[in-house]
């Protein structure tokens, strides 16, 4: 078995692993990235679409934002729709910031191209099977082309998503898990049709939540609330469009044109936090440590925020051998994570129809939406959280 030596062994080439590898490279810190899927698979996986301004600034500031600046769609607000009417939350006017719609797989493509461009190691179809000795001399074992390999490193970055191997490698007694499951899921589609609105529309309807988003001037991304155990085969294209039209209808005749559906999938909704996000020299980042329901559009942004904190800690360690920032890694990340959890849970409960919801709950739902869209204080709260709360530690980019 060949053993490779590096400073940071990174497991997972999603937004967390790739951004970390990139920022470390710019700081002169070596890493090896392992990804169990093929390059094509990760570059075409349809996931998030909304980037906070802080995320955009990190990508641009670190030199991978050229296409993002050209192709990303800057949005100055969103619409909340209920009772047949749309209400605009104007981020720019309320908090002076905005968001950018740019698909996660495009961020992933840009980061992979950068990594390959400067010839740093990234292995696809290389599955990490074990992380060991992370209290002293960390090692990562992995399988590639049917053979076993090993990486010896100073630190392991567990960027391997919710179903990865890093979180389960930490003894259960050393982790506290906080979890909530929601009694609904999202059925998401990507369709070749011009978006019916320039801005995202979050809709609350008696039949359930619906969301209109987009990927480009020609491609729409839409979601409808469905049952968590739903089989996607029970949702032929006509049924999806019909349901979207019913939920998104307005009294002034909103028109939703359909088009060929390019991709269809069901996403369960959960909130999850594993504390303290680190054990010895193993750090968890992004979905490996936390999941938010997608209603607040926070998942990818939180992954990048974790990377920002860990990069600072590793730079401090390699420059001065100080471990303070590394030791505070989880604590620093968790302050932001819990606020994003709070915001995502609030958006989720405000915009979804719960099973057995009675008239009283429906009345409260409408009153809350009415309040949020008519009170400047409440709209500002939504806007401030949606565009991304300020970072409370200085960044390197
Ligand atoms: P992942 O993207 O899951 O990457 C983990 C990587 O690790 C994967 O490539 C996986 O193949 C690899 N891996 C796993 N195990 C191993 C192993 N043993 N060895 C090697 N590699 C391994 N977030 C937002 O901010 N805004 C949104 O609008 C938004 N919308 C969403 C919509 C949907 C439908 C979904 C599903 C998610 C959405 N999210 C959104 C969440 C966002 O996609 C995730 O939070 C984000 O992907 C997290 O990045 P990550 O790098 O932590 O994990
Ligand atoms: C998306 O475009 O995929 C998207 C947008 C907003 C969300 C979730 C997903 O809250």
PDB file of C-alpha atoms in Angstrom, residues 204 226 240 294:
ATOM      1  CA  UNK A 204     -47.858  29.514   0.919  1.00  0.00           C
ATOM      2  CA  UNK A 226     -45.180  16.801  -1.076  1.00  0.00           C
ATOM      3  CA  UNK A 240     -46.490  18.823 -11.270  1.00  0.00           C
ATOM      4  CA  UNK A 294     -33.721  24.356   2.117  1.00  0.00           C
TER       5      UNK A 294
END
